């Protein structure tokens, strides 16, 4: 089972009372599937999971599980501990768990490998590692990444290192069969796909799902000229959507489109400014000029 294509890490929309807007969440998930996404991600960082109560987390997961089952789509769920992984044992529709490299402690490559080895011992589902060193503080070398990929039970990685560095190039030159590299750095997804990534977990795809699906297909179909043209446009869109802390601008754009009831985020995040929203909407409009 190799994960390919686009996976949308779902936001958590809120209504005017501050409650989770579950109907809007279901609509967004169906829209993503209608536009060609391969699957959804529940309770990832884009969904503001640390601000949700246990009841809200369960409700969000119930909604996205239902959509995934109905659409026969893959569902990844953010889970970073043995306890969180064991809780997925009661959810047979979950395809894989998205597990963050241990943050803040910086245990080194050997410590990261030991941590994931420990997680795999209790896994009810396969694991996708989430490597985002500018958030966790933990760098991993190409050799570390290859050793991680060799662990039984680890089926892929969300790779978000802030750009295209030498370790990324080295790692992508030698990927074991069956292991998926999913880009998680929205602005750099096009060059990552050009180097051999299998797909992406991309928050920007909330507002341009079909375009990101097409970008992945163009690189996989060996159509670099069209892929580069679309990739440049999508990189500009992603830069605008991440101009303020994620997912504030994405929520503001979705609200402007009438797709969610409010643009609200929960503290410590703040709502996106009007100028950032206007800039992102303009970048979205620019996509219509890209040849299809």
PDB file of C-alpha atoms in Angstrom:
ATOM      1  CA  UNK A   1       0.000   0.000   0.000  1.00  0.00           C
ATOM      2  CA  UNK A   2       1.788   3.112  -1.244  1.00  0.00           C
ATOM      3  CA  UNK A   3       0.202   6.469  -0.462  1.00  0.00           C
ATOM      4  CA  UNK A   4       0.049   8.575  -3.614  1.00  0.00           C
ATOM      5  CA  UNK A   5      -1.884  11.660  -4.648  1.00  0.00           C
ATOM      6  CA  UNK A   6      -3.308  14.522  -2.622  1.00  0.00           C
ATOM      7  CA  UNK A   7      -4.371  14.371   1.022  1.00  0.00           C
ATOM      8  CA  UNK A   8      -6.167  17.379   2.494  1.00  0.00           C
ATOM      9  CA  UNK A   9      -5.414  18.089   6.192  1.00  0.00           C
ATOM     10  CA  UNK A  10      -8.818  19.317   7.237  1.00  0.00           C
ATOM     11  CA  UNK A  11      -9.403  22.570   9.080  1.00  0.00           C
ATOM     12  CA  UNK A  12     -11.893  22.669  11.952  1.00  0.00           C
ATOM     13  CA  UNK A  13     -14.574  25.254  11.088  1.00  0.00           C
ATOM     14  CA  UNK A  14     -16.367  27.080  13.899  1.00  0.00           C
ATOM     15  CA  UNK A  15     -19.818  28.632  13.922  1.00  0.00           C
ATOM     16  CA  UNK A  16     -20.885  31.998  15.342  1.00  0.00           C
ATOM     17  CA  UNK A  17     -21.241  30.521  18.836  1.00  0.00           C
ATOM     18  CA  UNK A  18     -17.695  29.150  18.735  1.00  0.00           C
ATOM     19  CA  UNK A  19     -18.781  25.532  18.404  1.00  0.00           C
ATOM     20  CA  UNK A  20     -17.396  23.169  15.780  1.00  0.00           C
ATOM     21  CA  UNK A  21     -19.429  23.507  12.587  1.00  0.00           C
ATOM     22  CA  UNK A  22     -19.723  19.799  11.818  1.00  0.00           C
ATOM     23  CA  UNK A  23     -21.976  20.196   8.778  1.00  0.00           C
ATOM     24  CA  UNK A  24     -19.490  22.614   7.208  1.00  0.00           C
ATOM     25  CA  UNK A  25     -16.667  20.175   7.940  1.00  0.00           C
ATOM     26  CA  UNK A  26     -18.540  17.388   6.178  1.00  0.00           C
ATOM     27  CA  UNK A  27     -19.199  19.643   3.184  1.00  0.00           C
ATOM     28  CA  UNK A  28     -15.531  20.606   2.928  1.00  0.00           C
ATOM     29  CA  UNK A  29     -14.508  16.957   3.060  1.00  0.00           C
ATOM     30  CA  UNK A  30     -16.954  16.001   0.310  1.00  0.00           C
ATOM     31  CA  UNK A  31     -15.776  18.946  -1.808  1.00  0.00           C
ATOM     32  CA  UNK A  32     -12.180  17.762  -1.475  1.00  0.00           C
ATOM     33  CA  UNK A  33     -13.161  14.285  -2.623  1.00  0.00           C
ATOM     34  CA  UNK A  34     -15.256  15.665  -5.492  1.00  0.00           C
ATOM     35  CA  UNK A  35     -12.171  17.554  -6.703  1.00  0.00           C
ATOM     36  CA  UNK A  36     -10.049  14.406  -6.823  1.00  0.00           C
ATOM     37  CA  UNK A  37      -8.274  14.170  -3.474  1.00  0.00           C
ATOM     38  CA  UNK A  38      -7.030  10.694  -2.584  1.00  0.00           C
ATOM     39  CA  UNK A  39      -7.829  11.119   1.075  1.00  0.00           C
ATOM     40  CA  UNK A  40      -8.241  13.286   4.150  1.00  0.00           C
ATOM     41  CA  UNK A  41      -6.245  14.002   7.278  1.00  0.00           C
ATOM     42  CA  UNK A  42      -8.107  14.387  10.570  1.00  0.00           C
ATOM     43  CA  UNK A  43      -6.734  16.158  13.650  1.00  0.00           C
ATOM     44  CA  UNK A  44      -3.547  17.343  11.985  1.00  0.00           C
ATOM     45  CA  UNK A  45      -2.044  20.669  13.031  1.00  0.00           C
ATOM     46  CA  UNK A  46      -4.170  22.506  10.436  1.00  0.00           C
ATOM     47  CA  UNK A  47      -7.236  21.312  12.355  1.00  0.00           C
ATOM     48  CA  UNK A  48      -6.113  23.060  15.591  1.00  0.00           C
ATOM     49  CA  UNK A  49      -6.485  19.803  17.553  1.00  0.00           C
ATOM     50  CA  UNK A  50      -4.855  21.068  20.749  1.00  0.00           C
ATOM     51  CA  UNK A  51      -7.639  23.653  21.085  1.00  0.00           C
ATOM     52  CA  UNK A  52     -10.397  21.044  20.769  1.00  0.00           C
ATOM     53  CA  UNK A  53     -11.945  19.224  23.701  1.00  0.00           C
ATOM     54  CA  UNK A  54     -11.933  15.430  23.716  1.00  0.00           C
ATOM     55  CA  UNK A  55     -15.596  15.518  22.717  1.00  0.00           C
ATOM     56  CA  UNK A  56     -14.888  17.884  19.828  1.00  0.00           C
ATOM     57  CA  UNK A  57     -11.985  15.755  18.642  1.00  0.00           C
ATOM     58  CA  UNK A  58     -14.219  12.691  18.669  1.00  0.00           C
ATOM     59  CA  UNK A  59     -16.963  14.533  16.747  1.00  0.00           C
ATOM     60  CA  UNK A  60     -14.506  15.752  14.126  1.00  0.00           C
ATOM     61  CA  UNK A  61     -13.121  12.260  13.699  1.00  0.00           C
ATOM     62  CA  UNK A  62     -16.640  10.807  13.470  1.00  0.00           C
ATOM     63  CA  UNK A  63     -17.529  13.207  10.635  1.00  0.00           C
ATOM     64  CA  UNK A  64     -14.363  12.597   8.644  1.00  0.00           C
ATOM     65  CA  UNK A  65     -14.589   8.838   9.194  1.00  0.00           C
ATOM     66  CA  UNK A  66     -18.127   8.878   7.833  1.00  0.00           C
ATOM     67  CA  UNK A  67     -17.118  10.842   4.732  1.00  0.00           C
ATOM     68  CA  UNK A  68     -14.094   8.635   4.118  1.00  0.00           C
ATOM     69  CA  UNK A  69     -16.187   5.493   4.422  1.00  0.00           C
ATOM     70  CA  UNK A  70     -18.866   6.840   2.083  1.00  0.00           C
ATOM     71  CA  UNK A  71     -16.315   7.998  -0.493  1.00  0.00           C
ATOM     72  CA  UNK A  72     -14.019   4.965  -0.069  1.00  0.00           C
ATOM     73  CA  UNK A  73     -11.168   7.370   0.630  1.00  0.00           C
ATOM     74  CA  UNK A  74      -8.090   6.980   2.755  1.00  0.00           C
ATOM     75  CA  UNK A  75      -8.136   8.619   6.177  1.00  0.00           C
ATOM     76  CA  UNK A  76      -5.030   9.602   8.118  1.00  0.00           C
ATOM     77  CA  UNK A  77      -5.397  10.677  11.745  1.00  0.00           C
ATOM     78  CA  UNK A  78      -2.984  12.702  13.832  1.00  0.00           C
ATOM     79  CA  UNK A  79      -1.817  10.527  16.734  1.00  0.00           C
ATOM     80  CA  UNK A  80       1.456  11.095  18.576  1.00  0.00           C
ATOM     81  CA  UNK A  81       1.388   8.715  21.532  1.00  0.00           C
ATOM     82  CA  UNK A  82       0.822   5.063  22.336  1.00  0.00           C
ATOM     83  CA  UNK A  83      -2.501   5.980  23.940  1.00  0.00           C
ATOM     84  CA  UNK A  84      -3.677   7.943  20.907  1.00  0.00           C
ATOM     85  CA  UNK A  85      -2.681   5.097  18.601  1.00  0.00           C
ATOM     86  CA  UNK A  86      -4.449   2.489  20.695  1.00  0.00           C
ATOM     87  CA  UNK A  87      -7.622   4.590  20.565  1.00  0.00           C
ATOM     88  CA  UNK A  88      -7.635   4.113  16.776  1.00  0.00           C
ATOM     89  CA  UNK A  89      -8.021   0.372  17.264  1.00  0.00           C
ATOM     90  CA  UNK A  90     -11.772   0.965  17.534  1.00  0.00           C
ATOM     91  CA  UNK A  91     -11.867   2.808  14.208  1.00  0.00           C
ATOM     92  CA  UNK A  92     -11.391   0.294  11.381  1.00  0.00           C
ATOM     93  CA  UNK A  93     -11.899   2.971   8.714  1.00  0.00           C
ATOM     94  CA  UNK A  94      -8.653   4.736   9.641  1.00  0.00           C
ATOM     95  CA  UNK A  95      -5.968   3.971   7.053  1.00  0.00           C
ATOM     96  CA  UNK A  96      -2.911   5.289   8.886  1.00  0.00           C
ATOM     97  CA  UNK A  97      -1.778   7.452  11.770  1.00  0.00           C
ATOM     98  CA  UNK A  98       0.219  10.627  11.188  1.00  0.00           C
ATOM     99  CA  UNK A  99       2.861  10.727  13.931  1.00  0.00           C
ATOM    100  CA  UNK A 100       5.039  13.752  14.630  1.00  0.00           C
ATOM    101  CA  UNK A 101       8.782  13.425  15.137  1.00  0.00           C
ATOM    102  CA  UNK A 102       9.203  14.095  18.899  1.00  0.00           C
ATOM    103  CA  UNK A 103       9.238  17.893  19.344  1.00  0.00           C
ATOM    104  CA  UNK A 104      11.425  20.152  21.475  1.00  0.00           C
ATOM    105  CA  UNK A 105      13.573  17.476  23.146  1.00  0.00           C
ATOM    106  CA  UNK A 106      15.817  16.979  20.090  1.00  0.00           C
ATOM    107  CA  UNK A 107      16.662  13.339  20.926  1.00  0.00           C
ATOM    108  CA  UNK A 108      18.874  12.887  17.867  1.00  0.00           C
ATOM    109  CA  UNK A 109      18.403  10.511  14.964  1.00  0.00           C
ATOM    110  CA  UNK A 110      18.850   7.405  17.100  1.00  0.00           C
ATOM    111  CA  UNK A 111      16.289   8.660  19.612  1.00  0.00           C
ATOM    112  CA  UNK A 112      13.761   9.385  16.857  1.00  0.00           C
ATOM    113  CA  UNK A 113      14.216   5.872  15.477  1.00  0.00           C
ATOM    114  CA  UNK A 114      13.796   4.355  18.949  1.00  0.00           C
ATOM    115  CA  UNK A 115      10.650   6.447  19.466  1.00  0.00           C
ATOM    116  CA  UNK A 116       9.044   5.259  16.230  1.00  0.00           C
ATOM    117  CA  UNK A 117      10.092   1.674  16.912  1.00  0.00           C
ATOM    118  CA  UNK A 118       8.236   1.983  20.218  1.00  0.00           C
ATOM    119  CA  UNK A 119       5.138   3.412  18.501  1.00  0.00           C
ATOM    120  CA  UNK A 120       5.028   0.595  15.968  1.00  0.00           C
ATOM    121  CA  UNK A 121       4.775  -1.956  18.769  1.00  0.00           C
ATOM    122  CA  UNK A 122       1.314  -0.702  19.693  1.00  0.00           C
ATOM    123  CA  UNK A 123       0.094   0.340  16.269  1.00  0.00           C
ATOM    124  CA  UNK A 124      -3.386  -0.741  15.180  1.00  0.00           C
ATOM    125  CA  UNK A 125      -2.709   0.938  11.819  1.00  0.00           C
ATOM    126  CA  UNK A 126       0.359   1.769   9.719  1.00  0.00           C
ATOM    127  CA  UNK A 127       2.248   4.938  10.618  1.00  0.00           C
ATOM    128  CA  UNK A 128       3.212   7.957   8.535  1.00  0.00           C
ATOM    129  CA  UNK A 129       6.007   9.948  10.189  1.00  0.00           C
ATOM    130  CA  UNK A 130       5.712  13.739  10.176  1.00  0.00           C
ATOM    131  CA  UNK A 131       9.118  15.387   9.790  1.00  0.00           C
ATOM    132  CA  UNK A 132       8.964  19.169  10.250  1.00  0.00           C
ATOM    133  CA  UNK A 133      12.257  20.221  11.860  1.00  0.00           C
ATOM    134  CA  UNK A 134      11.573  23.961  12.100  1.00  0.00           C
ATOM    135  CA  UNK A 135       8.672  23.096  14.417  1.00  0.00           C
ATOM    136  CA  UNK A 136      10.156  20.122  16.284  1.00  0.00           C
ATOM    137  CA  UNK A 137      13.759  21.330  16.509  1.00  0.00           C
ATOM    138  CA  UNK A 138      14.961  17.905  15.329  1.00  0.00           C
ATOM    139  CA  UNK A 139      16.867  17.571  12.054  1.00  0.00           C
ATOM    140  CA  UNK A 140      17.174  14.167  10.411  1.00  0.00           C
ATOM    141  CA  UNK A 141      19.854  13.233   7.902  1.00  0.00           C
ATOM    142  CA  UNK A 142      19.181  11.305   4.703  1.00  0.00           C
ATOM    143  CA  UNK A 143      20.557   8.184   6.405  1.00  0.00           C
ATOM    144  CA  UNK A 144      18.240   8.766   9.390  1.00  0.00           C
ATOM    145  CA  UNK A 145      15.292   9.057   7.018  1.00  0.00           C
ATOM    146  CA  UNK A 146      16.243   5.858   5.231  1.00  0.00           C
ATOM    147  CA  UNK A 147      16.528   3.989   8.545  1.00  0.00           C
ATOM    148  CA  UNK A 148      13.112   5.360   9.515  1.00  0.00           C
ATOM    149  CA  UNK A 149      11.680   4.147   6.203  1.00  0.00           C
ATOM    150  CA  UNK A 150      13.076   0.667   6.877  1.00  0.00           C
ATOM    151  CA  UNK A 151      11.123   0.253  10.125  1.00  0.00           C
ATOM    152  CA  UNK A 152       8.310  -2.275   9.942  1.00  0.00           C
ATOM    153  CA  UNK A 153       4.993  -0.470  10.175  1.00  0.00           C
ATOM    154  CA  UNK A 154       6.214   2.892   8.843  1.00  0.00           C
ATOM    155  CA  UNK A 155       4.660   3.296   5.404  1.00  0.00           C
ATOM    156  CA  UNK A 156       5.481   6.895   4.608  1.00  0.00           C
ATOM    157  CA  UNK A 157       6.612  10.318   5.672  1.00  0.00           C
ATOM    158  CA  UNK A 158       5.131  13.792   5.564  1.00  0.00           C
ATOM    159  CA  UNK A 159       8.254  15.700   4.592  1.00  0.00           C
ATOM    160  CA  UNK A 160       8.227  19.399   5.464  1.00  0.00           C
ATOM    161  CA  UNK A 161      11.743  20.715   6.001  1.00  0.00           C
ATOM    162  CA  UNK A 162      11.227  24.300   4.847  1.00  0.00           C
ATOM    163  CA  UNK A 163      12.688  23.875   1.375  1.00  0.00           C
ATOM    164  CA  UNK A 164      14.736  21.486  -0.751  1.00  0.00           C
ATOM    165  CA  UNK A 165      17.978  20.713   1.070  1.00  0.00           C
ATOM    166  CA  UNK A 166      20.783  18.264   0.310  1.00  0.00           C
ATOM    167  CA  UNK A 167      19.382  15.609   2.672  1.00  0.00           C
ATOM    168  CA  UNK A 168      16.037  15.788   0.871  1.00  0.00           C
ATOM    169  CA  UNK A 169      17.716  15.314  -2.518  1.00  0.00           C
ATOM    170  CA  UNK A 170      19.821  12.439  -1.179  1.00  0.00           C
ATOM    171  CA  UNK A 171      16.839  10.748   0.462  1.00  0.00           C
ATOM    172  CA  UNK A 172      14.591  11.019  -2.605  1.00  0.00           C
ATOM    173  CA  UNK A 173      17.306   9.480  -4.782  1.00  0.00           C
ATOM    174  CA  UNK A 174      16.938   6.167  -2.951  1.00  0.00           C
ATOM    175  CA  UNK A 175      13.422   5.439  -1.660  1.00  0.00           C
ATOM    176  CA  UNK A 176      12.551   1.860  -0.812  1.00  0.00           C
ATOM    177  CA  UNK A 177       9.622   0.364  -2.752  1.00  0.00           C
ATOM    178  CA  UNK A 178       6.300   0.762  -0.983  1.00  0.00           C
ATOM    179  CA  UNK A 179       7.409   3.746   1.106  1.00  0.00           C
ATOM    180  CA  UNK A 180       5.645   7.035   0.323  1.00  0.00           C
ATOM    181  CA  UNK A 181       7.114  10.523   0.520  1.00  0.00           C
ATOM    182  CA  UNK A 182       4.317  13.066   0.853  1.00  0.00           C
ATOM    183  CA  UNK A 183       5.313  16.703   0.635  1.00  0.00           C
ATOM    184  CA  UNK A 184       4.074  18.815   3.502  1.00  0.00           C
ATOM    185  CA  UNK A 185       5.672  22.134   2.568  1.00  0.00           C
ATOM    186  CA  UNK A 186       3.035  23.647   0.297  1.00  0.00           C
ATOM    187  CA  UNK A 187       5.253  26.196  -1.461  1.00  0.00           C
ATOM    188  CA  UNK A 188       7.810  23.518  -2.378  1.00  0.00           C
ATOM    189  CA  UNK A 189       5.513  20.706  -3.434  1.00  0.00           C
ATOM    190  CA  UNK A 190       6.234  21.096  -7.156  1.00  0.00           C
ATOM    191  CA  UNK A 191      10.032  20.675  -6.922  1.00  0.00           C
ATOM    192  CA  UNK A 192       9.573  17.874  -4.401  1.00  0.00           C
ATOM    193  CA  UNK A 193       7.323  16.043  -6.850  1.00  0.00           C
ATOM    194  CA  UNK A 194       9.885  16.648  -9.590  1.00  0.00           C
ATOM    195  CA  UNK A 195      12.459  14.889  -7.400  1.00  0.00           C
ATOM    196  CA  UNK A 196      10.237  11.846  -6.899  1.00  0.00           C
ATOM    197  CA  UNK A 197       7.728  12.504  -4.106  1.00  0.00           C
ATOM    198  CA  UNK A 198       4.534  10.469  -4.350  1.00  0.00           C
ATOM    199  CA  UNK A 199       2.060  13.189  -3.402  1.00  0.00           C
ATOM    200  CA  UNK A 200       1.341  15.748  -0.739  1.00  0.00           C
ATOM    201  CA  UNK A 201      -0.466  16.581   2.490  1.00  0.00           C
ATOM    202  CA  UNK A 202      -1.291  20.185   1.666  1.00  0.00           C
ATOM    203  CA  UNK A 203      -3.428  22.640   3.616  1.00  0.00           C
ATOM    204  CA  UNK A 204      -3.487  25.007   0.616  1.00  0.00           C
ATOM    205  CA  UNK A 205      -5.508  22.385  -1.224  1.00  0.00           C
ATOM    206  CA  UNK A 206      -8.617  23.446   0.712  1.00  0.00           C
ATOM    207  CA  UNK A 207      -9.014  26.301  -1.768  1.00  0.00           C
ATOM    208  CA  UNK A 208      -7.495  24.847  -4.955  1.00  0.00           C
ATOM    209  CA  UNK A 209      -8.001  21.120  -4.594  1.00  0.00           C
ATOM    210  CA  UNK A 210      -8.358  20.257  -8.266  1.00  0.00           C
ATOM    211  CA  UNK A 211      -5.268  22.292  -9.154  1.00  0.00           C
ATOM    212  CA  UNK A 212      -3.087  20.445  -6.645  1.00  0.00           C
ATOM    213  CA  UNK A 213      -4.497  17.131  -7.854  1.00  0.00           C
ATOM    214  CA  UNK A 214      -3.583  18.141 -11.396  1.00  0.00           C
ATOM    215  CA  UNK A 215      -0.076  19.215 -10.348  1.00  0.00           C
ATOM    216  CA  UNK A 216       0.636  15.797  -8.859  1.00  0.00           C
ATOM    217  CA  UNK A 217      -0.755  14.074 -11.935  1.00  0.00           C
ATOM    218  CA  UNK A 218       1.320  16.225 -14.307  1.00  0.00           C
ATOM    219  CA  UNK A 219       4.578  15.339 -12.553  1.00  0.00           C
ATOM    220  CA  UNK A 220       3.634  11.664 -12.403  1.00  0.00           C
ATOM    221  CA  UNK A 221       2.655  11.743 -16.082  1.00  0.00           C
ATOM    222  CA  UNK A 222       6.019  13.308 -17.020  1.00  0.00           C
ATOM    223  CA  UNK A 223       4.626  16.611 -18.302  1.00  0.00           C
ATOM    224  CA  UNK A 224       7.199  18.999 -16.802  1.00  0.00           C
ATOM    225  CA  UNK A 225       6.358  22.092 -18.836  1.00  0.00           C
ATOM    226  CA  UNK A 226       2.740  22.188 -17.717  1.00  0.00           C
ATOM    227  CA  UNK A 227       3.688  21.065 -14.205  1.00  0.00           C
ATOM    228  CA  UNK A 228       6.179  23.913 -13.808  1.00  0.00           C
ATOM    229  CA  UNK A 229       3.669  26.526 -15.009  1.00  0.00           C
ATOM    230  CA  UNK A 230       1.006  25.313 -12.601  1.00  0.00           C
ATOM    231  CA  UNK A 231       3.529  24.784  -9.815  1.00  0.00           C
ATOM    232  CA  UNK A 232       4.655  28.427  -9.951  1.00  0.00           C
ATOM    233  CA  UNK A 233       1.059  29.627  -9.609  1.00  0.00           C
ATOM    234  CA  UNK A 234       0.333  27.260  -6.743  1.00  0.00           C
ATOM    235  CA  UNK A 235       3.535  28.231  -4.930  1.00  0.00           C
ATOM    236  CA  UNK A 236       2.422  31.867  -5.039  1.00  0.00           C
ATOM    237  CA  UNK A 237      -1.001  30.890  -3.744  1.00  0.00           C
ATOM    238  CA  UNK A 238       0.514  28.854  -0.912  1.00  0.00           C
ATOM    239  CA  UNK A 239       2.797  31.725   0.067  1.00  0.00           C
ATOM    240  CA  UNK A 240      -0.254  33.978   0.343  1.00  0.00           C
ATOM    241  CA  UNK A 241      -2.231  31.390   2.313  1.00  0.00           C
ATOM    242  CA  UNK A 242       0.651  31.010   4.784  1.00  0.00           C
ATOM    243  CA  UNK A 243       1.388  34.745   5.082  1.00  0.00           C
ATOM    244  CA  UNK A 244      -0.093  34.533   8.586  1.00  0.00           C
ATOM    245  CA  UNK A 245      -0.076  31.532  10.940  1.00  0.00           C
ATOM    246  CA  UNK A 246      -1.906  28.544   9.453  1.00  0.00           C
ATOM    247  CA  UNK A 247      -4.875  28.067   9.095  1.00  0.00           C
ATOM    248  CA  UNK A 248      -5.992  31.674   9.639  1.00  0.00           C
ATOM    249  CA  UNK A 249      -5.775  32.833   6.019  1.00  0.00           C
ATOM    250  CA  UNK A 250      -7.183  29.577   4.660  1.00  0.00           C
ATOM    251  CA  UNK A 251     -10.195  29.924   6.953  1.00  0.00           C
ATOM    252  CA  UNK A 252     -10.653  33.553   5.954  1.00  0.00           C
ATOM    253  CA  UNK A 253     -10.647  32.620   2.260  1.00  0.00           C
ATOM    254  CA  UNK A 254     -13.074  29.741   2.809  1.00  0.00           C
ATOM    255  CA  UNK A 255     -15.388  32.102   4.692  1.00  0.00           C
ATOM    256  CA  UNK A 256     -15.153  34.680   1.898  1.00  0.00           C
ATOM    257  CA  UNK A 257     -16.191  31.919  -0.503  1.00  0.00           C
ATOM    258  CA  UNK A 258     -19.199  31.098   1.681  1.00  0.00           C
ATOM    259  CA  UNK A 259     -17.928  27.617   2.465  1.00  0.00           C
ATOM    260  CA  UNK A 260     -17.640  27.926   6.263  1.00  0.00           C
ATOM    261  CA  UNK A 261     -19.819  30.001   8.641  1.00  0.00           C
ATOM    262  CA  UNK A 262     -17.009  32.072  10.190  1.00  0.00           C
ATOM    263  CA  UNK A 263     -13.261  32.613   9.693  1.00  0.00           C
ATOM    264  CA  UNK A 264     -12.673  32.018  13.404  1.00  0.00           C
ATOM    265  CA  UNK A 265      -9.589  30.380  14.844  1.00  0.00           C
ATOM    266  CA  UNK A 266      -8.914  29.653  18.498  1.00  0.00           C
ATOM    267  CA  UNK A 267      -6.210  31.172  20.656  1.00  0.00           C
ATOM    268  CA  UNK A 268      -3.276  31.387  20.509  1.00  0.00           C
ATOM    269  CA  UNK A 269      -4.036  31.930  16.806  1.00  0.00           C
ATOM    270  CA  UNK A 270      -5.607  35.191  15.682  1.00  0.00           C
ATOM    271  CA  UNK A 271      -7.927  35.786  12.701  1.00  0.00           C
ATOM    272  CA  UNK A 272      -6.295  36.722   9.410  1.00  0.00           C
ATOM    273  CA  UNK A 273      -6.079  40.362   8.434  1.00  0.00           C
ATOM    274  CA  UNK A 274      -8.110  41.788   5.580  1.00  0.00           C
ATOM    275  CA  UNK A 275      -5.069  42.473   3.400  1.00  0.00           C
ATOM    276  CA  UNK A 276      -3.775  38.913   3.716  1.00  0.00           C
ATOM    277  CA  UNK A 277      -7.201  37.614   2.741  1.00  0.00           C
ATOM    278  CA  UNK A 278      -7.410  39.907  -0.286  1.00  0.00           C
ATOM    279  CA  UNK A 279      -3.931  38.861  -1.429  1.00  0.00           C
ATOM    280  CA  UNK A 280      -4.787  35.159  -1.166  1.00  0.00           C
ATOM    281  CA  UNK A 281      -8.058  35.613  -3.050  1.00  0.00           C
ATOM    282  CA  UNK A 282      -6.177  37.423  -5.803  1.00  0.00           C
ATOM    283  CA  UNK A 283      -3.671  34.582  -6.094  1.00  0.00           C
ATOM    284  CA  UNK A 284      -6.575  32.164  -6.311  1.00  0.00           C
ATOM    285  CA  UNK A 285      -8.074  34.201  -9.139  1.00  0.00           C
ATOM    286  CA  UNK A 286      -4.724  34.098 -10.957  1.00  0.00           C
ATOM    287  CA  UNK A 287      -5.030  30.323 -11.303  1.00  0.00           C
ATOM    288  CA  UNK A 288      -7.661  30.672 -14.022  1.00  0.00           C
ATOM    289  CA  UNK A 289      -4.961  31.927 -16.404  1.00  0.00           C
ATOM    290  CA  UNK A 290      -2.980  28.671 -16.209  1.00  0.00           C
ATOM    291  CA  UNK A 291      -3.442  26.523 -19.371  1.00  0.00           C
ATOM    292  CA  UNK A 292      -5.216  23.247 -18.628  1.00  0.00           C
TER     293      UNK A 292
END
